[in-house]
Amino acid sequence: MAELNFTKLNPESHLLLDQPLLRLPVELSRKNFKLTAVHVEHDKKHLLGALKATANDSFSGKKDPSETLESLDNMINRMKNLKRKMEGFHEEEKTTHRQTRQRLEHLHDLYQIPSLADVKYDEWSRIRLNRLLADYLLRNGYSESARALAKEKSIEDLVDLDVFVQCHRVEESLRRGSMQECLAWCSEHRELTRKTSNTLEFELRLQQFIELRRKGHLMEAQQHARKFISSNVEHKNPEVQRAAGLLAYSPETKVEPYRTMYSKSRWDFLANLFLKTHHELFSLPTRPLLHFALSAGLSALKTPSCHSKYASSSSNASSTTTTVCPICSTELNELARSLRHVQHNKSSVEYDPIVLPNGRVYGRDRLLEMSAKVGLEEGRVKDPTTSEVFDISQVRKVFIS
């Protein structure tokens, strides 16, 4: 019965790691809907105004029939352009719905698995591992590798390829010193970020001002500041004042904060700010999901003795024991060093525990058997971890209370 409870699968605990799997399609649908509404409202307002003006001019005789027909043709062309945009949004929506359906089916499969020992759980876990690896590759810029992995494992609808490819393209353009792609992204998503405390577009406009000042284009810099920076004086007065101060300092200045504002490292700041804004907008975690999974797994397996100087044979040459603990392995020992270890409510000990003078506890029979195998004389025991040798009279029996 205890074994059955131990292997019983709890789907809810597994889904804690998979929240972004469903959250992103929802955010994409919301974005698609808002952008569709913006385009429809904008063109509706323009077309109704144009239609009313054309009708009034036609009835009053201000326009001849050819001019009226030209105005109507322009309105028809505008409606055709709107139709093409709507078709594009519709295709995006169909793709989002298909991905959502596939993801729901993937998560539903987990609820059909009764036990951790079930073969189907191994298959489901392998699919999730491939998803986490693809997510890690995408976040680190290995888009083609992620795409190849997703295609080979048939998990394209479970991986956010297009979202991260676009994100990485904009990020790289900022690190190269180009703002055009990021400004276009801000323009496209302005309706979505308007109600948030987003500073990305302001920082980009400020960077444009800095570049104009760096090139010595003072008049253009002042015009740019009046158009894009001065309008934020109520909310960002200190930043606006520092921007104005740049006009008095050359790019070679050593005076702070202007030296930092002229620094090339500001491009990295903008790239990181874009990533933060992008991930917040689409409800994406700032770290790869693989990091969360590794942290949870390593912490669950870690014990206080894993980083002891007497840890195991894999990390301590003086040890005579062999361990199967993954945290004590050479590959994972350093990776888990900064993580906390979990509190284990259950533990197992030998039926005849004894304590050595150095404070380490072992089973008496196992310790005597091992000491005999390594060639110690009778009445002597060897600590298998530290290799210290003690007289049997120094050993004390342990009573568990």
GROMACS .gro file of C-alpha atoms in nm:
model
  401
    1MET     CA    1   0.000   0.000   0.000
    2ALA     CA    2   0.284   0.238   0.085
    3GLU     CA    3   0.454   0.156  -0.243
    4LEU     CA    4   0.132   0.229  -0.431
    5ASN     CA    5   0.102   0.571  -0.269
    6PHE     CA    6   0.464   0.645  -0.347
    7THR     CA    7   0.425   0.573  -0.719
    8LYS     CA    8   0.084   0.737  -0.760
    9LEU     CA    9   0.100   1.022  -1.011
   10ASN     CA   10  -0.013   1.369  -0.903
   11PRO     CA   11  -0.078   1.562  -1.229
   12GLU     CA   12  -0.132   1.895  -1.051
   13SER     CA   13   0.225   1.907  -0.922
   14HIS     CA   14   0.358   1.836  -1.272
   15LEU     CA   15   0.155   2.117  -1.427
   16LEU     CA   16   0.327   2.380  -1.212
   17LEU     CA   17   0.614   2.366  -1.459
   18ASP     CA   18   0.386   2.367  -1.764
   19GLN     CA   19   0.184   2.684  -1.704
   20PRO     CA   20   0.357   2.879  -1.986
   21LEU     CA   21   0.255   2.601  -2.226
   22LEU     CA   22  -0.105   2.726  -2.217
   23ARG     CA   23  -0.050   3.083  -2.106
   24LEU     CA   24   0.137   3.193  -2.418
   25PRO     CA   25  -0.135   3.088  -2.669
   26VAL     CA   26  -0.388   3.280  -2.459
   27GLU     CA   27  -0.169   3.592  -2.468
   28LEU     CA   28  -0.119   3.553  -2.843
   29SER     CA   29  -0.496   3.526  -2.897
   30ARG     CA   30  -0.549   3.835  -2.683
   31LYS     CA   31  -0.286   4.025  -2.881
   32ASN     CA   32  -0.441   3.911  -3.211
   33PHE     CA   33  -0.788   4.022  -3.101
   34LYS     CA   34  -0.671   4.365  -2.985
   35LEU     CA   35  -0.472   4.431  -3.302
   36THR     CA   36  -0.770   4.323  -3.514
   37ALA     CA   37  -0.996   4.561  -3.322
   38VAL     CA   38  -0.748   4.847  -3.363
   39HIS     CA   39  -0.723   4.801  -3.740
   40VAL     CA   40  -1.099   4.769  -3.784
   41GLU     CA   41  -1.171   5.075  -3.571
   42HIS     CA   42  -0.903   5.283  -3.745
   43ASP     CA   43  -1.020   5.197  -4.098
   44LYS     CA   44  -1.387   5.228  -4.000
   45LYS     CA   45  -1.331   5.580  -3.874
   46HIS     CA   46  -1.138   5.678  -4.187
   47LEU     CA   47  -1.387   5.520  -4.430
   48LEU     CA   48  -1.697   5.667  -4.267
   49GLY     CA   49  -1.540   6.012  -4.274
   50ALA     CA   50  -1.430   5.974  -4.636
   51LEU     CA   51  -1.770   5.838  -4.741
   52LYS     CA   52  -1.954   6.123  -4.573
   53ALA     CA   53  -1.725   6.386  -4.729
   54THR     CA   54  -1.756   6.228  -5.073
   55ALA     CA   55  -2.137   6.214  -5.050
   56ASN     CA   56  -2.161   6.577  -4.939
   57ASP     CA   57  -1.925   6.696  -5.214
   58SER     CA   58  -2.118   6.496  -5.474
   59PHE     CA   59  -2.457   6.635  -5.370
   60SER     CA   60  -2.325   6.992  -5.352
   61GLY     CA   61  -2.154   6.966  -5.690
   62LYS     CA   62  -1.805   7.036  -5.555
   63LYS     CA   63  -1.677   6.718  -5.723
   64ASP     CA   64  -1.749   6.593  -6.069
   65PRO     CA   65  -1.846   6.224  -6.120
   66SER     CA   66  -1.491   6.119  -6.210
   67GLU     CA   67  -1.351   6.256  -5.883
   68THR     CA   68  -1.633   6.090  -5.690
   69LEU     CA   69  -1.556   5.757  -5.856
   70GLU     CA   70  -1.186   5.799  -5.774
   71SER     CA   71  -1.271   5.858  -5.407
   72LEU     CA   72  -1.491   5.548  -5.404
   73ASP     CA   73  -1.211   5.343  -5.567
   74ASN     CA   74  -0.971   5.459  -5.295
   75MET     CA   75  -1.216   5.350  -5.027
   76ILE     CA   76  -1.262   5.011  -5.197
   77ASN     CA   77  -0.884   4.963  -5.213
   78ARG     CA   78  -0.859   5.050  -4.846
   79MET     CA   79  -1.126   4.793  -4.764
   80LYS     CA   80  -0.938   4.531  -4.969
   81ASN     CA   81  -0.621   4.607  -4.772
   82LEU     CA   82  -0.819   4.567  -4.449
   83LYS     CA   83  -0.954   4.236  -4.575
   84ARG     CA   84  -0.599   4.110  -4.642
   85LYS     CA   85  -0.495   4.212  -4.291
   86MET     CA   86  -0.798   4.034  -4.146
   87GLU     CA   87  -0.712   3.719  -4.340
   88GLY     CA   88  -0.360   3.730  -4.196
   89PHE     CA   89  -0.496   3.769  -3.843
   90HIS     CA   90  -0.740   3.483  -3.910
   91GLU     CA   91  -0.456   3.251  -4.015
   92GLU     CA   92  -0.262   3.343  -3.701
   93GLU     CA   93  -0.571   3.270  -3.492
   94LYS     CA   94  -0.616   2.929  -3.658
   95THR     CA   95  -0.251   2.846  -3.585
   96THR     CA   96  -0.293   2.952  -3.222
   97HIS     CA   97  -0.608   2.739  -3.185
   98ARG     CA   98  -0.432   2.436  -3.335
   99GLN     CA   99  -0.139   2.476  -3.097
  100THR     CA  100  -0.373   2.520  -2.801
  101ARG     CA  101  -0.561   2.202  -2.891
  102GLN     CA  102  -0.238   2.003  -2.922
  103ARG     CA  103  -0.113   2.135  -2.588
  104LEU     CA  104  -0.437   2.057  -2.411
  105GLU     CA  105  -0.427   1.703  -2.547
  106HIS     CA  106  -0.066   1.668  -2.432
  107LEU     CA  107  -0.157   1.776  -2.078
  108HIS     CA  108  -0.473   1.566  -2.080
  109ASP     CA  109  -0.260   1.258  -2.151
  110LEU     CA  110  -0.096   1.310  -1.814
  111TYR     CA  111  -0.431   1.267  -1.635
  112GLN     CA  112  -0.475   0.928  -1.803
  113ILE     CA  113  -0.155   0.790  -1.646
  114PRO     CA  114  -0.222   0.627  -1.307
  115SER     CA  115   0.132   0.564  -1.186
  116LEU     CA  116   0.487   0.694  -1.212
  117ALA     CA  117   0.590   0.339  -1.297
  118ASP     CA  118   0.368   0.334  -1.605
  119VAL     CA  119   0.547   0.316  -1.942
  120LYS     CA  120   0.324   0.595  -2.071
  121TYR     CA  121   0.468   0.827  -1.805
  122ASP     CA  122   0.818   0.768  -1.942
  123GLU     CA  123   0.694   0.859  -2.289
  124TRP     CA  124   0.518   1.173  -2.162
  125SER     CA  125   0.824   1.279  -1.963
  126ARG     CA  126   1.047   1.237  -2.267
  127ILE     CA  127   0.821   1.467  -2.467
  128ARG     CA  128   0.840   1.726  -2.191
  129LEU     CA  129   1.218   1.694  -2.174
  130ASN     CA  130   1.238   1.761  -2.549
  131ARG     CA  131   1.015   2.066  -2.499
  132LEU     CA  132   1.240   2.199  -2.225
  133LEU     CA  133   1.551   2.145  -2.438
  134ALA     CA  134   1.391   2.325  -2.733
  135ASP     CA  135   1.290   2.613  -2.504
  136TYR     CA  136   1.647   2.636  -2.372
  137LEU     CA  137   1.792   2.638  -2.727
  138LEU     CA  138   1.549   2.910  -2.838
  139ARG     CA  139   1.628   3.136  -2.542
  140ASN     CA  140   1.999   3.106  -2.614
  141GLY     CA  141   1.967   3.188  -2.983
  142TYR     CA  142   2.003   2.838  -3.132
  143SER     CA  143   1.685   2.871  -3.335
  144GLU     CA  144   1.776   2.627  -3.612
  145SER     CA  145   1.879   2.358  -3.365
  146ALA     CA  146   1.553   2.406  -3.174
  147ARG     CA  147   1.354   2.389  -3.497
  148ALA     CA  148   1.534   2.069  -3.603
  149LEU     CA  149   1.473   1.909  -3.262
  150ALA     CA  150   1.104   2.004  -3.267
  151LYS     CA  151   1.063   1.866  -3.617
  152GLU     CA  152   1.245   1.541  -3.542
  153LYS     CA  153   1.038   1.479  -3.228
  154SER     CA  154   0.711   1.606  -3.386
  155ILE     CA  155   0.653   1.868  -3.116
  156GLU     CA  156   0.633   2.183  -3.332
  157ASP     CA  157   0.293   2.276  -3.184
  158LEU     CA  158   0.427   2.231  -2.830
  159VAL     CA  159   0.720   2.472  -2.879
  160ASP     CA  160   0.697   2.851  -2.924
  161LEU     CA  161   0.932   2.871  -3.220
  162ASP     CA  162   0.805   3.185  -3.397
  163VAL     CA  163   0.771   3.390  -3.078
  164PHE     CA  164   1.129   3.327  -2.967
  165VAL     CA  165   1.275   3.362  -3.319
  166GLN     CA  166   1.123   3.710  -3.349
  167CYS     CA  167   1.235   3.795  -2.996
  168HIS     CA  168   1.593   3.686  -3.064
  169ARG     CA  169   1.604   3.880  -3.392
  170VAL     CA  170   1.504   4.204  -3.220
  171GLU     CA  171   1.743   4.139  -2.930
  172GLU     CA  172   2.038   4.083  -3.165
  173SER     CA  173   1.958   4.396  -3.365
  174LEU     CA  174   1.977   4.600  -3.043
  175ARG     CA  175   2.309   4.446  -2.944
  176ARG     CA  176   2.439   4.541  -3.290
  177GLY     CA  177   2.334   4.903  -3.230
  178SER     CA  178   2.017   4.913  -3.442
  179MET     CA  179   1.679   5.029  -3.308
  180GLN     CA  180   1.456   5.003  -3.615
  181GLU     CA  181   1.327   4.651  -3.551
  182CYS     CA  182   1.262   4.719  -3.183
  183LEU     CA  183   1.081   5.047  -3.259
  184ALA     CA  184   0.865   4.861  -3.512
  185TRP     CA  185   0.791   4.598  -3.244
  186CYS     CA  186   0.694   4.874  -2.997
  187SER     CA  187   0.466   5.033  -3.255
  188GLU     CA  188   0.296   4.699  -3.325
  189HIS     CA  189   0.241   4.624  -2.956
  190ARG     CA  190   0.174   4.978  -2.830
  191GLU     CA  191  -0.191   4.903  -2.757
  192LEU     CA  192  -0.087   4.607  -2.541
  193THR     CA  193   0.182   4.790  -2.343
  194ARG     CA  194   0.002   5.123  -2.299
  195LYS     CA  195  -0.154   5.031  -1.964
  196THR     CA  196   0.169   4.892  -1.819
  197SER     CA  197   0.462   5.081  -1.669
  198ASN     CA  198   0.668   5.000  -1.977
  199THR     CA  199   0.973   5.222  -2.041
  200LEU     CA  200   1.115   5.047  -2.347
  201GLU     CA  201   0.996   5.293  -2.611
  202PHE     CA  202   1.108   5.592  -2.403
  203GLU     CA  203   1.455   5.440  -2.359
  204LEU     CA  204   1.477   5.376  -2.734
  205ARG     CA  205   1.384   5.736  -2.812
  206LEU     CA  206   1.639   5.849  -2.557
  207GLN     CA  207   1.901   5.635  -2.731
  208GLN     CA  208   1.813   5.799  -3.064
  209PHE     CA  209   1.870   6.135  -2.898
  210ILE     CA  210   2.206   6.017  -2.761
  211GLU     CA  211   2.317   5.899  -3.106
  212LEU     CA  212   2.222   6.232  -3.264
  213ARG     CA  213   2.420   6.414  -2.993
  214ARG     CA  214   2.715   6.175  -3.039
  215LYS     CA  215   2.727   6.268  -3.410
  216GLY     CA  216   2.709   6.639  -3.329
  217HIS     CA  217   2.364   6.695  -3.484
  218LEU     CA  218   2.247   6.937  -3.216
  219MET     CA  219   1.948   7.084  -3.404
  220GLU     CA  220   1.812   6.741  -3.495
  221ALA     CA  221   1.869   6.625  -3.137
  222GLN     CA  222   1.668   6.916  -2.997
  223GLN     CA  223   1.384   6.857  -3.242
  224HIS     CA  224   1.383   6.487  -3.156
  225ALA     CA  225   1.376   6.567  -2.783
  226ARG     CA  226   1.077   6.802  -2.823
  227LYS     CA  227   0.884   6.540  -3.019
  228PHE     CA  228   0.957   6.221  -2.824
  229ILE     CA  229   1.121   6.298  -2.488
  230SER     CA  230   0.972   6.621  -2.351
  231SER     CA  231   0.622   6.469  -2.359
  232ASN     CA  232   0.733   6.231  -2.078
  233VAL     CA  233   0.846   6.507  -1.842
  234GLU     CA  234   0.558   6.444  -1.598
  235HIS     CA  235   0.645   6.077  -1.546
  236LYS     CA  236   1.018   6.075  -1.614
  237ASN     CA  237   1.140   6.415  -1.509
  238PRO     CA  238   1.489   6.302  -1.386
  239GLU     CA  239   1.557   6.115  -1.712
  240VAL     CA  240   1.438   6.409  -1.921
  241GLN     CA  241   1.665   6.646  -1.724
  242ARG     CA  242   1.965   6.418  -1.776
  243ALA     CA  243   1.886   6.401  -2.146
  244ALA     CA  244   1.885   6.780  -2.162
  245GLY     CA  245   2.221   6.785  -1.986
  246LEU     CA  246   2.374   6.578  -2.267
  247LEU     CA  247   2.362   6.887  -2.490
  248ALA     CA  248   2.627   7.044  -2.268
  249TYR     CA  249   2.862   6.744  -2.258
  250SER     CA  250   3.055   6.583  -2.541
  251PRO     CA  251   3.078   6.206  -2.592
  252GLU     CA  252   3.433   6.214  -2.447
  253THR     CA  253   3.316   6.346  -2.109
  254LYS     CA  254   3.416   6.171  -1.786
  255VAL     CA  255   3.129   6.327  -1.590
  256GLU     CA  256   2.860   6.094  -1.462
  257PRO     CA  257   2.586   6.009  -1.545
  258TYR     CA  258   2.660   6.137  -1.896
  259ARG     CA  259   2.964   5.914  -1.940
  260THR     CA  260   2.743   5.610  -1.876
  261MET     CA  261   2.471   5.739  -2.109
  262TYR     CA  262   2.727   5.770  -2.391
  263SER     CA  263   2.868   5.423  -2.314
  264LYS     CA  264   2.824   5.143  -2.567
  265SER     CA  265   2.711   4.917  -2.282
  266ARG     CA  266   2.377   5.094  -2.298
  267TRP     CA  267   2.291   4.878  -2.599
  268ASP     CA  268   2.311   4.570  -2.376
  269PHE     CA  269   2.083   4.748  -2.128
  270LEU     CA  270   1.829   4.809  -2.406
  271ALA     CA  271   1.848   4.445  -2.522
  272ASN     CA  272   1.788   4.318  -2.168
  273LEU     CA  273   1.504   4.568  -2.120
  274PHE     CA  274   1.343   4.444  -2.441
  275LEU     CA  275   1.367   4.081  -2.323
  276LYS     CA  276   1.208   4.176  -1.991
  277THR     CA  277   0.927   4.367  -2.165
  278HIS     CA  278   0.868   4.090  -2.419
  279HIS     CA  279   0.851   3.814  -2.158
  280GLU     CA  280   0.621   4.016  -1.931
  281LEU     CA  281   0.389   4.095  -2.222
  282PHE     CA  282   0.351   3.727  -2.315
  283SER     CA  283   0.363   3.592  -1.956
  284LEU     CA  284   0.688   3.403  -2.018
  285PRO     CA  285   0.931   3.319  -1.735
  286THR     CA  286   1.256   3.512  -1.747
  287ARG     CA  287   1.466   3.195  -1.706
  288PRO     CA  288   1.457   2.881  -1.922
  289LEU     CA  289   1.213   2.619  -1.795
  290LEU     CA  290   1.500   2.371  -1.800
  291HIS     CA  291   1.664   2.569  -1.517
  292PHE     CA  292   1.351   2.539  -1.303
  293ALA     CA  293   1.327   2.166  -1.365
  294LEU     CA  294   1.695   2.110  -1.287
  295SER     CA  295   1.680   2.323  -0.972
  296ALA     CA  296   1.377   2.135  -0.841
  297GLY     CA  297   1.526   1.795  -0.923
  298LEU     CA  298   1.869   1.869  -0.781
  299SER     CA  299   1.726   2.017  -0.460
  300ALA     CA  300   1.501   1.713  -0.413
  301LEU     CA  301   1.800   1.478  -0.434
  302LYS     CA  302   2.050   1.690  -0.244
  303THR     CA  303   2.143   1.607   0.117
  304PRO     CA  304   2.370   1.792   0.364
  305SER     CA  305   2.647   1.539   0.304
  306CYS     CA  306   2.655   1.587  -0.075
  307HIS     CA  307   2.907   1.872  -0.049
  308SER     CA  308   3.101   1.741   0.245
  309LYS     CA  309   3.476   1.710   0.194
  310TYR     CA  310   3.421   1.339   0.255
  311ALA     CA  311   3.137   1.325   0.004
  312SER     CA  312   3.207   1.022  -0.216
  313SER     CA  313   3.456   0.848  -0.434
  314SER     CA  314   3.356   1.056  -0.735
  315SER     CA  315   3.463   1.380  -0.570
  316ASN     CA  316   3.704   1.258  -0.303
  317ALA     CA  317   4.002   1.038  -0.390
  318SER     CA  318   4.048   0.926  -0.027
  319SER     CA  319   3.701   0.773  -0.009
  320THR     CA  320   3.669   0.395  -0.042
  321THR     CA  321   3.295   0.395  -0.107
  322THR     CA  322   3.103   0.396  -0.430
  323THR     CA  323   2.787   0.607  -0.443
  324VAL     CA  324   2.495   0.619  -0.681
  325CYS     CA  325   2.391   0.963  -0.558
  326PRO     CA  326   2.364   1.187  -0.868
  327ILE     CA  327   2.443   1.502  -0.669
  328CYS     CA  328   2.774   1.352  -0.555
  329SER     CA  329   2.872   1.279  -0.915
  330THR     CA  330   3.141   1.483  -1.083
  331GLU     CA  331   2.894   1.614  -1.342
  332LEU     CA  332   2.632   1.754  -1.103
  333ASN     CA  333   2.819   1.820  -0.779
  334GLU     CA  334   2.931   2.173  -0.865
  335LEU     CA  335   2.604   2.254  -1.041
  336ALA     CA  336   2.406   2.183  -0.723
  337ARG     CA  337   2.645   2.356  -0.482
  338SER     CA  338   2.445   2.680  -0.447
  339LEU     CA  339   2.106   2.507  -0.417
  340ARG     CA  340   1.927   2.432  -0.092
  341HIS     CA  341   1.855   2.076   0.010
  342VAL     CA  342   1.500   1.971   0.091
  343GLN     CA  343   1.384   1.839   0.425
  344HIS     CA  344   1.318   1.464   0.409
  345ASN     CA  345   1.056   1.343   0.654
  346LYS     CA  346   1.148   0.976   0.606
  347SER     CA  347   1.488   0.811   0.636
  348SER     CA  348   1.630   0.461   0.676
  349VAL     CA  349   1.915   0.341   0.897
  350GLU     CA  350   2.090   0.013   0.961
  351TYR     CA  351   1.940  -0.219   1.223
  352ASP     CA  352   2.266  -0.215   1.427
  353PRO     CA  353   2.400   0.143   1.404
  354ILE     CA  354   2.727   0.240   1.572
  355VAL     CA  355   2.910   0.573   1.584
  356LEU     CA  356   3.283   0.613   1.524
  357PRO     CA  357   3.499   0.862   1.719
  358ASN     CA  358   3.478   1.105   1.423
  359GLY     CA  359   3.098   1.117   1.458
  360ARG     CA  360   3.007   0.913   1.149
  361VAL     CA  361   2.740   0.642   1.184
  362TYR     CA  362   2.743   0.302   1.011
  363GLY     CA  363   2.590  -0.043   1.051
  364ARG     CA  364   2.814  -0.260   1.272
  365ASP     CA  365   2.802  -0.579   1.060
  366ARG     CA  366   2.861  -0.397   0.732
  367LEU     CA  367   3.151  -0.198   0.880
  368LEU     CA  368   3.323  -0.508   1.021
  369GLU     CA  369   3.274  -0.693   0.692
  370MET     CA  370   3.425  -0.410   0.489
  371SER     CA  371   3.718  -0.370   0.731
  372ALA     CA  372   3.801  -0.739   0.699
  373LYS     CA  373   3.789  -0.719   0.319
  374VAL     CA  374   4.047  -0.438   0.309
  375GLY     CA  375   4.287  -0.647   0.518
  376LEU     CA  376   4.261  -0.488   0.864
  377GLU     CA  377   4.351  -0.701   1.164
  378GLU     CA  378   4.074  -0.816   1.395
  379GLY     CA  379   3.960  -0.549   1.640
  380ARG     CA  380   4.025  -0.263   1.398
  381VAL     CA  381   3.768  -0.085   1.177
  382LYS     CA  382   3.811   0.158   0.891
  383ASP     CA  383   3.586   0.451   0.809
  384PRO     CA  384   3.492   0.388   0.443
  385THR     CA  385   3.443   0.759   0.379
  386THR     CA  386   3.743   0.925   0.546
  387SER     CA  387   3.973   0.617   0.548
  388GLU     CA  388   4.048   0.670   0.920
  389VAL     CA  389   4.122   0.355   1.122
  390PHE     CA  390   3.996   0.308   1.480
  391ASP     CA  391   4.009   0.042   1.750
  392ILE     CA  392   3.684  -0.144   1.799
  393SER     CA  393   3.684  -0.039   2.164
  394GLN     CA  394   3.639   0.322   2.056
  395VAL     CA  395   3.313   0.243   1.879
  396ARG     CA  396   2.986   0.324   2.058
  397LYS     CA  397   2.643   0.174   1.993
  398VAL     CA  398   2.370   0.415   1.876
  399PHE     CA  399   2.016   0.400   2.014
  400ILE     CA  400   1.749   0.562   1.794
  401SER     CA  401   1.481   0.739   1.996
   0.00000   0.00000   0.00000
